[in-house]
């Protein structure tokens, strides 16, 4: 089973209109039109339309960083799936550890969002990962297992094949610490096995599992060469065009 590599940039709350425009222009300049790796950027909501206009017709796709699982209605400050597709989003990041940590998002809430994303024709990128304390207490497998089971609750196997999982050890996000390729691959293997039990091994073989956690130009190749690492969700390094392009190039090299 060959899974198309997928590199996504999570810009978090880190750009303004002008820096977003410059970043996209540099990415468009540096990216080969025939790139085989799937590439997406996830700007802050206010800049989605600006970026959508710039990337239209290019290989760069658009993602959002979150959604609220409802339709039109009285939910001040929130944005739903229909609005995101309306402005050109194809992807949405769900259950990022920063949302779990700062906004108390539970697996059950992530599962609700997942249904909403799929019903709204968005491809969800579902994030899971253990904290440093959990890893040190040897709880990584059980934590990731519980997050996968809880966050994918209610998902049927037909739709499961199209989702993306991001394994992001919390201790590696924005810290400069990276899981070794072996550490990451071990968890990716576990996730794929679990997906095989939840759905079927054939479905599990189709689901792309990204790694996230201080992926940089100089560690991407090793991580992406692991058999169960199908791409990367990139925070800090996605804000510098040269670094993000180098990570995409590392993904392309796995296809050579
Ligand atoms: C992330 O926020 O998803 C992430 C992986 O960030 P960083 O690459 O900066 O660790």
CSV table of C-alpha atoms and ligand atoms in Angstrom, one decimal:
chain,number,residue,atom,x,y,z
A,1,UNK,CA,0.0,0.0,0.0
A,2,UNK,CA,1.5,3.3,-1.0
A,3,UNK,CA,0.2,6.2,0.9
A,4,UNK,CA,0.8,9.7,-0.6
A,5,UNK,CA,3.0,11.7,1.7
A,6,UNK,CA,1.3,14.6,3.3
A,7,UNK,CA,3.1,17.7,4.8
A,8,UNK,CA,0.9,20.2,6.5
A,9,UNK,CA,2.0,23.5,8.1
A,10,UNK,CA,0.2,24.6,11.3
A,11,UNK,CA,0.8,28.3,11.5
A,12,UNK,CA,-1.1,28.5,14.9
A,13,UNK,CA,-1.5,32.1,16.0
A,14,UNK,CA,1.7,33.3,14.4
A,15,UNK,CA,1.1,35.3,11.2
A,16,UNK,CA,-0.4,38.6,10.2
A,17,UNK,CA,-1.9,39.3,6.8
A,18,UNK,CA,1.3,40.5,5.3
A,19,UNK,CA,3.5,37.8,6.7
A,20,UNK,CA,1.0,35.2,5.5
A,21,UNK,CA,1.1,36.6,2.0
A,22,UNK,CA,4.9,36.7,1.9
A,23,UNK,CA,5.2,33.2,3.2
A,24,UNK,CA,2.7,31.8,0.6
A,25,UNK,CA,4.4,33.7,-2.2
A,26,UNK,CA,7.8,32.2,-1.2
A,27,UNK,CA,6.3,28.7,-1.0
A,28,UNK,CA,4.7,29.1,-4.4
A,29,UNK,CA,8.0,30.3,-5.9
A,30,UNK,CA,9.9,27.4,-4.4
A,31,UNK,CA,7.4,24.6,-5.0
A,32,UNK,CA,7.5,22.4,-8.1
A,33,UNK,CA,4.0,22.4,-9.8
A,34,UNK,CA,4.4,18.6,-10.2
A,35,UNK,CA,5.1,18.0,-6.5
A,36,UNK,CA,3.8,14.5,-5.7
A,37,UNK,CA,3.6,15.1,-1.9
A,38,UNK,CA,0.3,16.5,-0.7
A,39,UNK,CA,1.0,20.0,0.8
A,40,UNK,CA,-1.3,22.1,3.0
A,41,UNK,CA,-1.0,25.2,5.1
A,42,UNK,CA,-3.3,26.0,8.0
A,43,UNK,CA,-3.4,29.8,8.6
A,44,UNK,CA,-5.3,31.5,11.4
A,45,UNK,CA,-9.0,32.0,10.5
A,46,UNK,CA,-8.8,35.7,9.6
A,47,UNK,CA,-6.3,34.9,6.8
A,48,UNK,CA,-8.0,31.9,5.3
A,49,UNK,CA,-9.5,33.8,2.4
A,50,UNK,CA,-6.3,35.7,1.7
A,51,UNK,CA,-4.3,32.5,1.5
A,52,UNK,CA,-7.1,30.7,-0.4
A,53,UNK,CA,-6.9,33.3,-3.2
A,54,UNK,CA,-3.1,33.0,-3.4
A,55,UNK,CA,-3.0,29.2,-3.5
A,56,UNK,CA,-5.9,28.8,-5.9
A,57,UNK,CA,-4.7,26.6,-8.8
A,58,UNK,CA,-1.5,25.7,-7.1
A,59,UNK,CA,-0.5,22.4,-5.4
A,60,UNK,CA,-0.9,24.0,-2.0
A,61,UNK,CA,-4.1,23.2,-0.2
A,62,UNK,CA,-5.8,24.9,2.6
A,63,UNK,CA,-6.6,23.7,6.1
A,64,UNK,CA,-8.1,25.3,9.2
A,65,UNK,CA,-6.8,24.8,12.8
A,66,UNK,CA,-10.2,24.0,14.4
A,67,UNK,CA,-13.9,24.0,14.0
A,68,UNK,CA,-17.0,24.0,16.1
A,69,UNK,CA,-19.4,21.0,15.7
A,70,UNK,CA,-22.6,22.8,14.9
A,71,UNK,CA,-24.4,24.5,11.9
A,72,UNK,CA,-25.3,28.2,11.7
A,73,UNK,CA,-26.5,29.4,15.0
A,74,UNK,CA,-25.8,31.3,18.2
A,75,UNK,CA,-22.2,30.3,18.9
A,76,UNK,CA,-20.4,33.5,19.3
A,77,UNK,CA,-16.8,33.4,18.3
A,78,UNK,CA,-17.0,30.0,16.6
A,79,UNK,CA,-16.6,28.8,13.0
A,80,UNK,CA,-18.2,25.7,11.6
A,81,UNK,CA,-17.3,23.2,8.8
A,82,UNK,CA,-19.5,24.7,6.2
A,83,UNK,CA,-17.8,28.1,6.6
A,84,UNK,CA,-14.4,26.5,6.3
A,85,UNK,CA,-15.3,24.7,3.0
A,86,UNK,CA,-17.0,27.9,1.8
A,87,UNK,CA,-13.6,29.7,2.0
A,88,UNK,CA,-11.7,26.8,0.3
A,89,UNK,CA,-10.5,24.6,3.2
A,90,UNK,CA,-10.0,20.9,2.5
A,91,UNK,CA,-8.5,20.0,5.9
A,92,UNK,CA,-9.1,20.8,9.5
A,93,UNK,CA,-6.8,20.0,12.4
A,94,UNK,CA,-8.7,18.5,15.3
A,95,UNK,CA,-7.7,17.8,18.9
A,96,UNK,CA,-4.3,19.5,18.7
A,97,UNK,CA,-2.6,19.2,22.1
A,98,UNK,CA,-2.8,23.0,22.5
A,99,UNK,CA,-6.6,22.8,22.3
A,100,UNK,CA,-6.6,19.8,24.6
A,101,UNK,CA,-4.4,21.7,27.1
A,102,UNK,CA,-5.7,25.3,26.9
A,103,UNK,CA,-9.3,24.7,25.9
A,104,UNK,CA,-9.9,21.5,27.8
A,105,UNK,CA,-10.9,19.6,24.7
A,106,UNK,CA,-11.8,16.0,25.5
A,107,UNK,CA,-11.7,13.0,23.2
A,108,UNK,CA,-15.5,13.0,23.1
A,109,UNK,CA,-15.5,16.6,21.9
A,110,UNK,CA,-12.9,15.7,19.3
A,111,UNK,CA,-15.1,12.8,18.2
A,112,UNK,CA,-18.0,15.2,17.8
A,113,UNK,CA,-15.9,17.6,15.7
A,114,UNK,CA,-14.7,14.6,13.6
A,115,UNK,CA,-18.3,13.8,12.6
A,116,UNK,CA,-19.0,17.5,11.9
A,117,UNK,CA,-15.8,17.7,9.7
A,118,UNK,CA,-16.7,14.6,7.7
A,119,UNK,CA,-20.4,15.7,7.3
A,120,UNK,CA,-19.0,19.0,6.0
A,121,UNK,CA,-16.6,17.3,3.5
A,122,UNK,CA,-13.5,18.3,5.4
A,123,UNK,CA,-10.6,15.9,5.8
A,124,UNK,CA,-9.8,15.8,9.5
A,125,UNK,CA,-6.3,15.7,10.9
A,126,UNK,CA,-6.8,14.1,14.3
A,127,UNK,CA,-4.0,14.8,16.7
A,128,UNK,CA,-2.9,12.5,19.5
A,129,UNK,CA,0.1,12.2,21.7
A,130,UNK,CA,1.5,11.8,25.2
A,131,UNK,CA,3.0,14.3,27.6
A,132,UNK,CA,6.5,14.0,29.0
A,133,UNK,CA,5.2,12.7,32.3
A,134,UNK,CA,3.1,10.1,30.6
A,135,UNK,CA,6.1,8.9,28.5
A,136,UNK,CA,8.4,8.8,31.6
A,137,UNK,CA,5.7,6.8,33.4
A,138,UNK,CA,5.7,4.4,30.5
A,139,UNK,CA,2.1,5.2,29.6
A,140,UNK,CA,2.6,6.3,26.0
A,141,UNK,CA,0.8,3.3,24.5
A,142,UNK,CA,-2.2,3.4,26.8
A,143,UNK,CA,-2.6,7.2,26.4
A,144,UNK,CA,-2.4,7.1,22.6
A,145,UNK,CA,-4.7,4.1,22.5
A,146,UNK,CA,-7.3,5.9,24.7
A,147,UNK,CA,-7.1,9.0,22.6
A,148,UNK,CA,-7.5,7.1,19.3
A,149,UNK,CA,-10.4,5.1,20.6
A,150,UNK,CA,-12.1,8.2,22.1
A,151,UNK,CA,-11.4,10.6,19.3
A,152,UNK,CA,-12.6,8.2,16.6
A,153,UNK,CA,-15.7,7.0,18.4
A,154,UNK,CA,-18.6,6.7,16.0
A,155,UNK,CA,-16.4,6.6,12.9
A,156,UNK,CA,-17.3,4.0,10.3
A,157,UNK,CA,-14.8,2.2,8.2
A,158,UNK,CA,-15.9,3.7,4.9
A,159,UNK,CA,-15.0,7.2,6.2
A,160,UNK,CA,-12.1,6.1,8.2
A,161,UNK,CA,-9.9,5.5,5.2
A,162,UNK,CA,-9.9,9.2,4.3
A,163,UNK,CA,-8.9,10.6,7.6
A,164,UNK,CA,-5.4,11.7,8.7
A,165,UNK,CA,-3.9,11.0,12.1
A,166,UNK,CA,-1.1,13.1,13.5
A,167,UNK,CA,1.0,11.6,16.2
A,168,UNK,CA,2.4,14.5,18.1
A,169,UNK,CA,4.2,13.8,21.4
A,170,UNK,CA,3.4,16.8,23.5
A,171,UNK,CA,7.0,17.0,24.8
A,172,UNK,CA,8.3,17.4,21.3
A,173,UNK,CA,5.9,20.3,20.2
A,174,UNK,CA,7.7,23.6,20.0
A,175,UNK,CA,10.4,22.4,22.3
A,176,UNK,CA,13.2,21.5,19.8
A,177,UNK,CA,13.0,18.0,21.2
A,178,UNK,CA,12.1,15.4,18.6
A,179,UNK,CA,11.1,11.8,19.0
A,180,UNK,CA,13.8,9.6,17.4
A,181,UNK,CA,12.7,8.0,14.2
A,182,UNK,CA,12.5,4.7,16.1
A,183,UNK,CA,10.4,6.2,19.0
A,184,UNK,CA,8.0,7.7,16.5
A,185,UNK,CA,7.8,4.6,14.3
A,186,UNK,CA,7.0,2.5,17.3
A,187,UNK,CA,4.0,4.6,18.1
A,188,UNK,CA,2.9,4.9,14.5
A,189,UNK,CA,3.0,1.1,14.3
A,190,UNK,CA,0.9,0.9,17.4
A,191,UNK,CA,-1.6,3.4,15.9
A,192,UNK,CA,-1.8,1.4,12.7
A,193,UNK,CA,-2.4,-1.8,14.5
A,194,UNK,CA,-5.1,-0.2,16.5
A,195,UNK,CA,-6.8,1.2,13.4
A,196,UNK,CA,-6.6,-2.3,12.0
A,197,UNK,CA,-8.5,-3.6,15.0
A,198,UNK,CA,-11.0,-0.8,14.9
A,199,UNK,CA,-11.7,-1.0,11.2
A,200,UNK,CA,-9.9,-3.5,9.0
A,201,UNK,CA,-6.2,-4.0,8.2
A,202,UNK,CA,-7.0,-2.8,4.6
A,203,UNK,CA,-8.5,0.4,5.9
A,204,UNK,CA,-5.7,0.9,8.4
A,205,UNK,CA,-3.2,0.6,5.5
A,206,UNK,CA,-4.9,3.5,3.8
A,207,UNK,CA,-4.9,5.9,6.7
A,208,UNK,CA,-2.1,8.4,6.7
A,209,UNK,CA,-0.3,9.0,10.0
A,210,UNK,CA,1.8,12.2,10.2
A,211,UNK,CA,4.4,12.8,12.8
A,212,UNK,CA,4.5,16.2,14.5
A,213,UNK,CA,6.9,17.6,17.1
A,214,UNK,CA,9.8,19.9,16.1
A,215,UNK,CA,10.1,18.5,12.6
A,216,UNK,CA,12.8,20.5,10.9
A,217,UNK,CA,14.7,20.5,7.6
A,218,UNK,CA,17.5,18.5,9.2
A,219,UNK,CA,15.5,15.7,10.8
A,220,UNK,CA,12.6,15.3,8.3
A,221,UNK,CA,14.3,12.8,6.0
A,222,UNK,CA,15.0,10.3,8.8
A,223,UNK,CA,11.6,10.6,10.2
A,224,UNK,CA,9.8,10.3,6.9
A,225,UNK,CA,11.9,7.3,5.8
A,226,UNK,CA,10.1,5.2,8.5
A,227,UNK,CA,7.6,2.8,7.0
A,228,UNK,CA,4.6,4.0,9.0
A,229,UNK,CA,5.4,7.8,9.0
A,230,UNK,CA,3.4,9.2,6.1
A,231,UNK,CA,4.1,12.8,6.5
A,232,UNK,CA,4.5,15.6,9.0
A,233,UNK,CA,2.4,18.2,10.8
A,234,UNK,CA,4.8,21.1,11.1
A,235,UNK,CA,4.6,24.0,13.5
A,236,UNK,CA,7.6,26.3,13.8
A,237,UNK,CA,9.4,25.2,10.7
A,238,UNK,CA,6.3,25.9,8.6
A,239,UNK,CA,6.7,29.6,9.2
A,240,UNK,CA,10.0,29.7,7.2
A,241,UNK,CA,9.5,29.0,3.5
A,242,UNK,CA,13.0,27.5,3.1
A,243,UNK,CA,12.5,25.1,6.0
A,244,UNK,CA,9.0,24.0,5.0
A,245,UNK,CA,10.2,23.5,1.4
A,246,UNK,CA,13.1,21.4,2.6
A,247,UNK,CA,10.7,19.2,4.6
A,248,UNK,CA,8.5,18.8,1.5
A,249,UNK,CA,11.7,17.9,-0.5
A,250,UNK,CA,12.5,15.3,2.1
A,251,UNK,CA,9.0,13.8,1.6
A,252,UNK,CA,9.5,13.9,-2.2
A,253,UNK,CA,12.7,12.0,-1.8
A,254,UNK,CA,10.9,9.1,-0.2
A,255,UNK,CA,9.0,8.7,-3.5
A,256,UNK,CA,12.2,8.6,-5.6
B,1,LIG,C1,2.4,21.4,16.0
B,1,LIG,O1,2.1,22.4,16.6
B,1,LIG,O2,1.6,20.7,15.5
B,1,LIG,C2,3.9,21.2,15.9
B,1,LIG,C3,4.3,20.0,15.6
B,1,LIG,O3,4.7,22.2,16.3
B,1,LIG,P1,6.3,22.2,16.1
B,1,LIG,O4,6.7,21.7,14.8
B,1,LIG,O5,6.7,23.7,16.3
B,1,LIG,O6,6.8,21.4,17.2
